[in-house]
PDB file of C-alpha atoms in Angstrom:
ATOM      1  CA  UNK A   1      31.706 -57.062  58.018  1.00 51.00           C
ATOM      2  CA  UNK A   2      32.348 -53.855  56.201  1.00 52.00           C
ATOM      3  CA  UNK A   3      29.309 -51.852  55.342  1.00 50.00           C
ATOM      4  CA  UNK A   4      28.777 -51.484  51.604  1.00 48.00           C
ATOM      5  CA  UNK A   5      27.977 -48.060  50.403  1.00 48.00           C
ATOM      6  CA  UNK A   6      25.817 -47.720  47.254  1.00 50.00           C
ATOM      7  CA  UNK A   7      26.874 -44.868  45.118  1.00 49.00           C
ATOM      8  CA  UNK A   8      24.187 -42.384  44.132  1.00 50.00           C
ATOM      9  CA  UNK A   9      24.204 -41.646  40.410  1.00 50.00           C
ATOM     10  CA  UNK A  10      25.591 -38.197  39.884  1.00 51.00           C
ATOM     11  CA  UNK A  11      23.822 -35.548  37.763  1.00 49.00           C
ATOM     12  CA  UNK A  12      25.195 -35.409  34.222  1.00 49.00           C
ATOM     13  CA  UNK A  13      27.683 -32.662  33.798  1.00 50.00           C
ATOM     14  CA  UNK A  14      26.991 -29.994  31.252  1.00 46.00           C
ATOM     15  CA  UNK A  15      29.874 -29.043  29.061  1.00 47.00           C
ATOM     16  CA  UNK A  16      30.089 -26.756  26.040  1.00 46.00           C
ATOM     17  CA  UNK A  17      30.143 -29.860  23.863  1.00 44.00           C
ATOM     18  CA  UNK A  18      26.886 -31.234  25.265  1.00 42.00           C
ATOM     19  CA  UNK A  19      24.272 -31.546  22.505  1.00 41.00           C
ATOM     20  CA  UNK A  20      20.665 -30.749  23.201  1.00 34.00           C
ATOM     21  CA  UNK A  21      17.991 -32.379  21.110  1.00 41.00           C
ATOM     22  CA  UNK A  22      15.252 -29.858  20.391  1.00 38.00           C
ATOM     23  CA  UNK A  23      11.769 -31.155  19.820  1.00 37.00           C
ATOM     24  CA  UNK A  24      10.410 -29.502  16.683  1.00 41.00           C
ATOM     25  CA  UNK A  25       7.580 -27.156  17.520  1.00 40.00           C
ATOM     26  CA  UNK A  26       4.497 -27.132  15.369  1.00 37.00           C
ATOM     27  CA  UNK A  27       4.287 -23.901  13.376  1.00 34.00           C
ATOM     28  CA  UNK A  28       1.212 -21.911  14.224  1.00 34.00           C
ATOM     29  CA  UNK A  29      -0.415 -20.011  11.389  1.00 32.00           C
ATOM     30  CA  UNK A  30      -2.428 -17.015  12.417  1.00 31.00           C
ATOM     31  CA  UNK A  31      -5.886 -17.050  10.869  1.00 37.00           C
ATOM     32  CA  UNK A  32      -6.601 -14.452   8.219  1.00 47.00           C
ATOM     33  CA  UNK A  33      -8.289 -11.415   9.637  1.00 61.00           C
ATOM     34  CA  UNK A  34     -12.009 -11.795   9.091  1.00 78.00           C
ATOM     35  CA  UNK A  35     -13.478  -9.230   6.732  1.00 84.00           C
ATOM     36  CA  UNK A  36     -16.786  -7.586   7.556  1.00 86.00           C
ATOM     37  CA  UNK A  37     -19.704  -7.636   5.155  1.00 86.00           C
ATOM     38  CA  UNK A  38     -18.950  -4.010   4.265  1.00 89.00           C
ATOM     39  CA  UNK A  39     -15.309  -4.895   3.554  1.00 90.00           C
ATOM     40  CA  UNK A  40     -16.420  -7.683   1.237  1.00 89.00           C
ATOM     41  CA  UNK A  41     -18.955  -5.469  -0.520  1.00 89.00           C
ATOM     42  CA  UNK A  42     -16.238  -2.895  -1.163  1.00 92.00           C
ATOM     43  CA  UNK A  43     -13.994  -5.525  -2.753  1.00 92.00           C
ATOM     44  CA  UNK A  44     -16.836  -6.999  -4.811  1.00 89.00           C
ATOM     45  CA  UNK A  45     -17.895  -3.545  -6.038  1.00 89.00           C
ATOM     46  CA  UNK A  46     -14.350  -2.732  -7.136  1.00 90.00           C
ATOM     47  CA  UNK A  47     -14.125  -6.113  -8.865  1.00 88.00           C
ATOM     48  CA  UNK A  48     -17.420  -5.765 -10.738  1.00 86.00           C
ATOM     49  CA  UNK A  49     -16.716  -2.175 -11.819  1.00 84.00           C
ATOM     50  CA  UNK A  50     -13.133  -3.182 -12.747  1.00 82.00           C
ATOM     51  CA  UNK A  51     -11.922   0.389 -12.247  1.00 83.00           C
ATOM     52  CA  UNK A  52     -10.762   2.689  -9.431  1.00 86.00           C
ATOM     53  CA  UNK A  53     -13.740   4.271  -7.679  1.00 88.00           C
ATOM     54  CA  UNK A  54     -13.976   7.387  -5.481  1.00 88.00           C
ATOM     55  CA  UNK A  55     -15.194   6.951  -1.947  1.00 86.00           C
ATOM     56  CA  UNK A  56     -18.259   9.018  -2.784  1.00 85.00           C
ATOM     57  CA  UNK A  57     -19.335   6.367  -5.305  1.00 87.00           C
ATOM     58  CA  UNK A  58     -19.679   3.815  -2.520  1.00 88.00           C
ATOM     59  CA  UNK A  59     -21.644   6.103  -0.224  1.00 83.00           C
ATOM     60  CA  UNK A  60     -23.736   8.042  -2.733  1.00 82.00           C
ATOM     61  CA  UNK A  61     -24.269   5.566  -5.579  1.00 82.00           C
ATOM     62  CA  UNK A  62     -23.774   2.030  -4.263  1.00 82.00           C
ATOM     63  CA  UNK A  63     -25.213   2.796  -0.821  1.00 84.00           C
ATOM     64  CA  UNK A  64     -22.260   1.179   0.982  1.00 86.00           C
ATOM     65  CA  UNK A  65     -21.367   2.767   4.311  1.00 84.00           C
ATOM     66  CA  UNK A  66     -17.642   2.974   3.636  1.00 86.00           C
ATOM     67  CA  UNK A  67     -15.832   4.526   6.590  1.00 87.00           C
ATOM     68  CA  UNK A  68     -12.199   5.334   7.225  1.00 88.00           C
ATOM     69  CA  UNK A  69     -11.642   2.186   9.325  1.00 88.00           C
ATOM     70  CA  UNK A  70     -12.867  -0.007   6.442  1.00 89.00           C
ATOM     71  CA  UNK A  71     -10.508   1.782   4.088  1.00 89.00           C
ATOM     72  CA  UNK A  72      -7.549   1.496   6.469  1.00 90.00           C
ATOM     73  CA  UNK A  73      -8.193  -2.190   7.191  1.00 90.00           C
ATOM     74  CA  UNK A  74      -8.330  -3.156   3.531  1.00 93.00           C
ATOM     75  CA  UNK A  75      -5.267  -1.058   2.791  1.00 92.00           C
ATOM     76  CA  UNK A  76      -3.313  -2.603   5.688  1.00 91.00           C
ATOM     77  CA  UNK A  77      -4.127  -6.060   4.299  1.00 92.00           C
ATOM     78  CA  UNK A  78      -2.757  -4.960   0.895  1.00 91.00           C
ATOM     79  CA  UNK A  79      -6.163  -5.531  -0.714  1.00 93.00           C
ATOM     80  CA  UNK A  80      -6.657  -1.977  -1.990  1.00 92.00           C
ATOM     81  CA  UNK A  81      -4.650   1.088  -2.905  1.00 91.00           C
ATOM     82  CA  UNK A  82      -5.926   4.505  -1.829  1.00 90.00           C
ATOM     83  CA  UNK A  83      -5.180   7.836  -3.461  1.00 87.00           C
ATOM     84  CA  UNK A  84      -6.240  11.303  -2.366  1.00 83.00           C
ATOM     85  CA  UNK A  85      -8.067  14.258  -3.954  1.00 77.00           C
ATOM     86  CA  UNK A  86     -10.551  12.729  -4.355  1.00 82.00           C
ATOM     87  CA  UNK A  87     -10.164   9.698  -2.109  1.00 86.00           C
ATOM     88  CA  UNK A  88     -10.158   6.828  -4.609  1.00 89.00           C
ATOM     89  CA  UNK A  89      -9.945   3.082  -4.025  1.00 90.00           C
ATOM     90  CA  UNK A  90      -8.465   0.494  -6.397  1.00 90.00           C
ATOM     91  CA  UNK A  91      -7.917  -3.254  -6.057  1.00 90.00           C
ATOM     92  CA  UNK A  92      -4.396  -4.610  -5.777  1.00 90.00           C
ATOM     93  CA  UNK A  93      -3.522  -7.978  -7.341  1.00 88.00           C
ATOM     94  CA  UNK A  94      -4.070  -9.526  -3.917  1.00 90.00           C
ATOM     95  CA  UNK A  95      -7.369  -7.662  -3.697  1.00 90.00           C
ATOM     96  CA  UNK A  96      -8.500  -9.119  -7.020  1.00 88.00           C
ATOM     97  CA  UNK A  97      -7.719 -12.607  -5.724  1.00 86.00           C
ATOM     98  CA  UNK A  98      -9.575 -11.948  -2.457  1.00 89.00           C
ATOM     99  CA  UNK A  99     -12.595 -10.473  -4.229  1.00 88.00           C
ATOM    100  CA  UNK A 100     -12.716 -13.469  -6.555  1.00 86.00           C
ATOM    101  CA  UNK A 101     -12.966 -15.735  -3.497  1.00 86.00           C
ATOM    102  CA  UNK A 102     -16.351 -14.155  -2.766  1.00 85.00           C
ATOM    103  CA  UNK A 103     -17.724 -15.745  -5.935  1.00 85.00           C
ATOM    104  CA  UNK A 104     -19.480 -18.847  -4.677  1.00 77.00           C
ATOM    105  CA  UNK A 105     -18.654 -18.111  -1.025  1.00 81.00           C
ATOM    106  CA  UNK A 106     -21.178 -18.526   1.770  1.00 80.00           C
ATOM    107  CA  UNK A 107     -22.812 -15.295   2.964  1.00 77.00           C
ATOM    108  CA  UNK A 108     -21.064 -13.998   6.083  1.00 74.00           C
ATOM    109  CA  UNK A 109     -22.925 -13.923   9.378  1.00 76.00           C
ATOM    110  CA  UNK A 110     -25.395 -11.091   9.613  1.00 74.00           C
ATOM    111  CA  UNK A 111     -25.575 -10.648   5.825  1.00 76.00           C
ATOM    112  CA  UNK A 112     -29.335 -10.241   5.975  1.00 78.00           C
ATOM    113  CA  UNK A 113     -31.762 -10.435   3.083  1.00 81.00           C
ATOM    114  CA  UNK A 114     -29.854  -8.113   0.760  1.00 81.00           C
ATOM    115  CA  UNK A 115     -26.542  -9.786   1.552  1.00 78.00           C
ATOM    116  CA  UNK A 116     -27.989 -13.229   0.981  1.00 81.00           C
ATOM    117  CA  UNK A 117     -29.358 -12.144  -2.388  1.00 83.00           C
ATOM    118  CA  UNK A 118     -25.952 -10.691  -3.291  1.00 84.00           C
ATOM    119  CA  UNK A 119     -24.265 -14.021  -2.679  1.00 83.00           C
ATOM    120  CA  UNK A 120     -26.862 -15.835  -4.776  1.00 86.00           C
ATOM    121  CA  UNK A 121     -25.897 -13.522  -7.663  1.00 84.00           C
ATOM    122  CA  UNK A 122     -22.192 -14.024  -6.955  1.00 83.00           C
ATOM    123  CA  UNK A 123     -22.659 -17.780  -7.068  1.00 83.00           C
ATOM    124  CA  UNK A 124     -24.297 -17.430 -10.486  1.00 85.00           C
ATOM    125  CA  UNK A 125     -21.292 -15.433 -11.668  1.00 81.00           C
ATOM    126  CA  UNK A 126     -18.978 -18.169 -10.400  1.00 82.00           C
ATOM    127  CA  UNK A 127     -20.892 -20.796 -12.378  1.00 84.00           C
ATOM    128  CA  UNK A 128     -20.798 -18.539 -15.434  1.00 77.00           C
ATOM    129  CA  UNK A 129     -17.037 -18.166 -15.074  1.00 75.00           C
ATOM    130  CA  UNK A 130     -16.571 -21.904 -14.598  1.00 75.00           C
ATOM    131  CA  UNK A 131     -18.693 -22.645 -17.674  1.00 73.00           C
ATOM    132  CA  UNK A 132     -16.961 -20.106 -19.923  1.00 68.00           C
ATOM    133  CA  UNK A 133     -13.436 -20.786 -18.698  1.00 68.00           C
ATOM    134  CA  UNK A 134     -12.876 -17.031 -18.441  1.00 68.00           C
ATOM    135  CA  UNK A 135     -10.898 -15.539 -15.571  1.00 71.00           C
ATOM    136  CA  UNK A 136     -12.931 -13.318 -13.251  1.00 72.00           C
ATOM    137  CA  UNK A 137     -10.812 -10.233 -13.891  1.00 68.00           C
ATOM    138  CA  UNK A 138     -11.057 -10.770 -17.656  1.00 68.00           C
ATOM    139  CA  UNK A 139     -14.832 -11.179 -17.429  1.00 71.00           C
ATOM    140  CA  UNK A 140     -15.417  -7.923 -15.577  1.00 74.00           C
ATOM    141  CA  UNK A 141     -12.984  -5.990 -17.757  1.00 67.00           C
ATOM    142  CA  UNK A 142     -14.524  -7.456 -20.898  1.00 61.00           C
ATOM    143  CA  UNK A 143     -17.532  -5.148 -20.758  1.00 45.00           C
ATOM    144  CA  UNK A 144     -15.318  -2.072 -20.688  1.00 42.00           C
ATOM    145  CA  UNK A 145     -13.050  -3.289 -23.472  1.00 40.00           C
ATOM    146  CA  UNK A 146     -15.988  -4.271 -25.658  1.00 39.00           C
ATOM    147  CA  UNK A 147     -17.585  -0.843 -25.314  1.00 42.00           C
ATOM    148  CA  UNK A 148     -14.321   0.857 -26.208  1.00 43.00           C
ATOM    149  CA  UNK A 149     -14.065  -1.202 -29.383  1.00 38.00           C
ATOM    150  CA  UNK A 150     -17.615  -0.888 -30.659  1.00 35.00           C
ATOM    151  CA  UNK A 151     -18.360   2.671 -29.576  1.00 38.00           C
ATOM    152  CA  UNK A 152     -18.952   4.613 -32.799  1.00 39.00           C
ATOM    153  CA  UNK A 153     -16.977   7.804 -33.378  1.00 41.00           C
ATOM    154  CA  UNK A 154     -18.973  10.999 -32.880  1.00 43.00           C
ATOM    155  CA  UNK A 155     -20.509  12.345 -36.086  1.00 40.00           C
ATOM    156  CA  UNK A 156     -21.411  15.951 -35.510  1.00 40.00           C
ATOM    157  CA  UNK A 157     -23.051  16.547 -38.868  1.00 39.00           C
ATOM    158  CA  UNK A 158     -25.830  13.956 -38.435  1.00 40.00           C
ATOM    159  CA  UNK A 159     -26.285  14.100 -34.664  1.00 44.00           C
ATOM    160  CA  UNK A 160     -28.663  16.211 -32.654  1.00 51.00           C
ATOM    161  CA  UNK A 161     -27.307  19.201 -30.661  1.00 55.00           C
ATOM    162  CA  UNK A 162     -27.592  17.170 -27.434  1.00 64.00           C
ATOM    163  CA  UNK A 163     -25.618  14.300 -29.001  1.00 72.00           C
ATOM    164  CA  UNK A 164     -23.041  16.782 -30.241  1.00 85.00           C
ATOM    165  CA  UNK A 165     -22.545  18.092 -26.686  1.00 89.00           C
ATOM    166  CA  UNK A 166     -22.146  14.562 -25.324  1.00 91.00           C
ATOM    167  CA  UNK A 167     -19.578  13.756 -28.011  1.00 90.00           C
ATOM    168  CA  UNK A 168     -17.666  16.962 -27.297  1.00 92.00           C
ATOM    169  CA  UNK A 169     -17.556  16.219 -23.571  1.00 93.00           C
ATOM    170  CA  UNK A 170     -16.351  12.685 -24.234  1.00 92.00           C
ATOM    171  CA  UNK A 171     -13.636  13.952 -26.550  1.00 92.00           C
ATOM    172  CA  UNK A 172     -12.505  16.646 -24.095  1.00 93.00           C
ATOM    173  CA  UNK A 173     -12.502  14.148 -21.239  1.00 93.00           C
ATOM    174  CA  UNK A 174     -10.224  11.714 -23.064  1.00 92.00           C
ATOM    175  CA  UNK A 175      -7.844  14.564 -23.885  1.00 92.00           C
ATOM    176  CA  UNK A 176      -7.660  15.593 -20.222  1.00 92.00           C
ATOM    177  CA  UNK A 177      -7.634  12.189 -18.505  1.00 91.00           C
ATOM    178  CA  UNK A 178      -4.380  10.250 -18.243  1.00 88.00           C
ATOM    179  CA  UNK A 179      -6.327   7.052 -18.954  1.00 89.00           C
ATOM    180  CA  UNK A 180      -9.984   5.977 -19.205  1.00 88.00           C
ATOM    181  CA  UNK A 181     -11.608   5.787 -15.795  1.00 88.00           C
ATOM    182  CA  UNK A 182      -9.512   8.555 -14.207  1.00 90.00           C
ATOM    183  CA  UNK A 183     -11.454  11.388 -12.574  1.00 92.00           C
ATOM    184  CA  UNK A 184     -11.422  14.833 -14.151  1.00 93.00           C
ATOM    185  CA  UNK A 185     -12.742  18.017 -12.575  1.00 93.00           C
ATOM    186  CA  UNK A 186     -15.798  19.437 -14.313  1.00 95.00           C
ATOM    187  CA  UNK A 187     -14.136  22.839 -14.019  1.00 93.00           C
ATOM    188  CA  UNK A 188     -11.350  21.628 -16.313  1.00 94.00           C
ATOM    189  CA  UNK A 189     -13.883  20.205 -18.763  1.00 95.00           C
ATOM    190  CA  UNK A 190     -15.807  23.476 -18.848  1.00 93.00           C
ATOM    191  CA  UNK A 191     -12.581  25.383 -19.495  1.00 93.00           C
ATOM    192  CA  UNK A 192     -11.780  23.038 -22.383  1.00 93.00           C
ATOM    193  CA  UNK A 193     -15.269  23.560 -23.835  1.00 93.00           C
ATOM    194  CA  UNK A 194     -15.749  27.222 -23.023  1.00 90.00           C
ATOM    195  CA  UNK A 195     -17.745  27.775 -26.235  1.00 90.00           C
ATOM    196  CA  UNK A 196     -20.374  25.213 -25.224  1.00 90.00           C
ATOM    197  CA  UNK A 197     -23.330  26.965 -23.526  1.00 91.00           C
ATOM    198  CA  UNK A 198     -23.825  25.897 -19.933  1.00 91.00           C
ATOM    199  CA  UNK A 199     -27.411  24.605 -20.395  1.00 90.00           C
ATOM    200  CA  UNK A 200     -26.250  22.294 -23.207  1.00 91.00           C
ATOM    201  CA  UNK A 201     -23.214  21.245 -21.173  1.00 93.00           C
ATOM    202  CA  UNK A 202     -25.311  20.392 -18.113  1.00 91.00           C
ATOM    203  CA  UNK A 203     -27.947  18.565 -20.172  1.00 90.00           C
ATOM    204  CA  UNK A 204     -25.207  16.485 -21.793  1.00 91.00           C
ATOM    205  CA  UNK A 205     -23.769  15.601 -18.370  1.00 92.00           C
ATOM    206  CA  UNK A 206     -27.191  14.413 -17.212  1.00 88.00           C
ATOM    207  CA  UNK A 207     -27.404  12.245 -20.336  1.00 88.00           C
ATOM    208  CA  UNK A 208     -23.905  10.869 -19.786  1.00 89.00           C
ATOM    209  CA  UNK A 209     -24.731  10.067 -16.163  1.00 85.00           C
ATOM    210  CA  UNK A 210     -27.260   7.474 -17.371  1.00 83.00           C
ATOM    211  CA  UNK A 211     -24.707   5.655 -19.525  1.00 84.00           C
ATOM    212  CA  UNK A 212     -22.718   2.593 -18.481  1.00 80.00           C
ATOM    213  CA  UNK A 213     -19.113   3.352 -17.602  1.00 84.00           C
ATOM    214  CA  UNK A 214     -19.750   7.022 -16.722  1.00 88.00           C
ATOM    215  CA  UNK A 215     -19.545   8.210 -13.109  1.00 88.00           C
ATOM    216  CA  UNK A 216     -20.346  11.727 -11.934  1.00 89.00           C
ATOM    217  CA  UNK A 217     -19.486  12.162  -8.266  1.00 88.00           C
ATOM    218  CA  UNK A 218     -19.090  14.942  -5.703  1.00 88.00           C
ATOM    219  CA  UNK A 219     -15.716  15.837  -4.242  1.00 85.00           C
ATOM    220  CA  UNK A 220     -15.440  13.841  -1.003  1.00 78.00           C
ATOM    221  CA  UNK A 221     -13.521  16.628   0.764  1.00 81.00           C
ATOM    222  CA  UNK A 222     -15.536  19.774   0.117  1.00 80.00           C
ATOM    223  CA  UNK A 223     -12.972  21.931   1.923  1.00 83.00           C
ATOM    224  CA  UNK A 224     -10.402  21.512  -0.859  1.00 86.00           C
ATOM    225  CA  UNK A 225     -12.706  22.810  -3.590  1.00 88.00           C
ATOM    226  CA  UNK A 226     -11.750  26.076  -5.225  1.00 90.00           C
ATOM    227  CA  UNK A 227     -14.482  28.637  -5.998  1.00 90.00           C
ATOM    228  CA  UNK A 228     -14.344  27.894  -9.735  1.00 92.00           C
ATOM    229  CA  UNK A 229     -14.626  24.159  -9.015  1.00 92.00           C
ATOM    230  CA  UNK A 230     -17.736  24.741  -6.916  1.00 91.00           C
ATOM    231  CA  UNK A 231     -19.221  26.940  -9.617  1.00 92.00           C
ATOM    232  CA  UNK A 232     -18.545  24.301 -12.287  1.00 92.00           C
ATOM    233  CA  UNK A 233     -20.543  21.608 -10.492  1.00 92.00           C
ATOM    234  CA  UNK A 234     -23.646  20.106 -12.078  1.00 91.00           C
ATOM    235  CA  UNK A 235     -26.607  19.292  -9.833  1.00 88.00           C
ATOM    236  CA  UNK A 236     -28.025  15.796 -10.322  1.00 84.00           C
ATOM    237  CA  UNK A 237     -30.439  14.272  -7.833  1.00 75.00           C
ATOM    238  CA  UNK A 238     -30.206  17.305  -5.518  1.00 76.00           C
ATOM    239  CA  UNK A 239     -26.451  16.785  -5.231  1.00 83.00           C
ATOM    240  CA  UNK A 240     -23.584  18.793  -6.716  1.00 88.00           C
ATOM    241  CA  UNK A 241     -21.206  16.679  -8.798  1.00 90.00           C
ATOM    242  CA  UNK A 242     -17.664  17.965  -9.262  1.00 91.00           C
ATOM    243  CA  UNK A 243     -15.835  15.119 -11.025  1.00 91.00           C
ATOM    244  CA  UNK A 244     -16.462  12.774 -13.915  1.00 92.00           C
ATOM    245  CA  UNK A 245     -14.860   9.488 -14.947  1.00 91.00           C
ATOM    246  CA  UNK A 246     -15.547   7.780 -18.262  1.00 91.00           C
ATOM    247  CA  UNK A 247     -14.267   4.243 -18.667  1.00 85.00           C
ATOM    248  CA  UNK A 248     -16.046   3.422 -21.924  1.00 71.00           C
TER     249      UNK A 248
END
């Protein structure tokens, strides 16, 4: 009886026309890079001030330990723009959106007592914004715009000499600055007001420094200062200030 031979199934041949069915792979979204508490404080400060700020403002006025790696990280994430001489930080549109997210957010790990209190205040601002129906950027810019509208024009005839000096400095600043909030060297202001005695000039700067929307700061890179710029500085709080910005 002939022996039957069972054929072994052959492997499928692969030809150029063979179609392969690819199983769709699930797209993997990389998580957003976590911002440190300092990063968040920088964004919130820029949002609340609603104006570009020099690096020295964060370290000398706000008490925020802003370092180069913080600045580079935020810039690489397109959250801030950085300009030089002096080093100045400004929020981008994306930065405004990211800063707004901090309103009502939970305090990050390690925020501590001060950080926890900050986020309590930010939550209040969020509720205020929700109640008023005002956008966050409009709310923080509102203070500046309101001051610009209601600020009375300087009246030299009825004002005191100190008020006259303040008004003159304000006027000279706005003539020198490209726009409100830009930083102007005190040396340039002194040149523009060369007839104003230095004691009156310095006293007026001290008065201006107490006003909302006025920032007197030192040059962050002292090596770039010219001799006349050093000489034009005003000393406030045992620190030489070389630049002034007036946003209101």
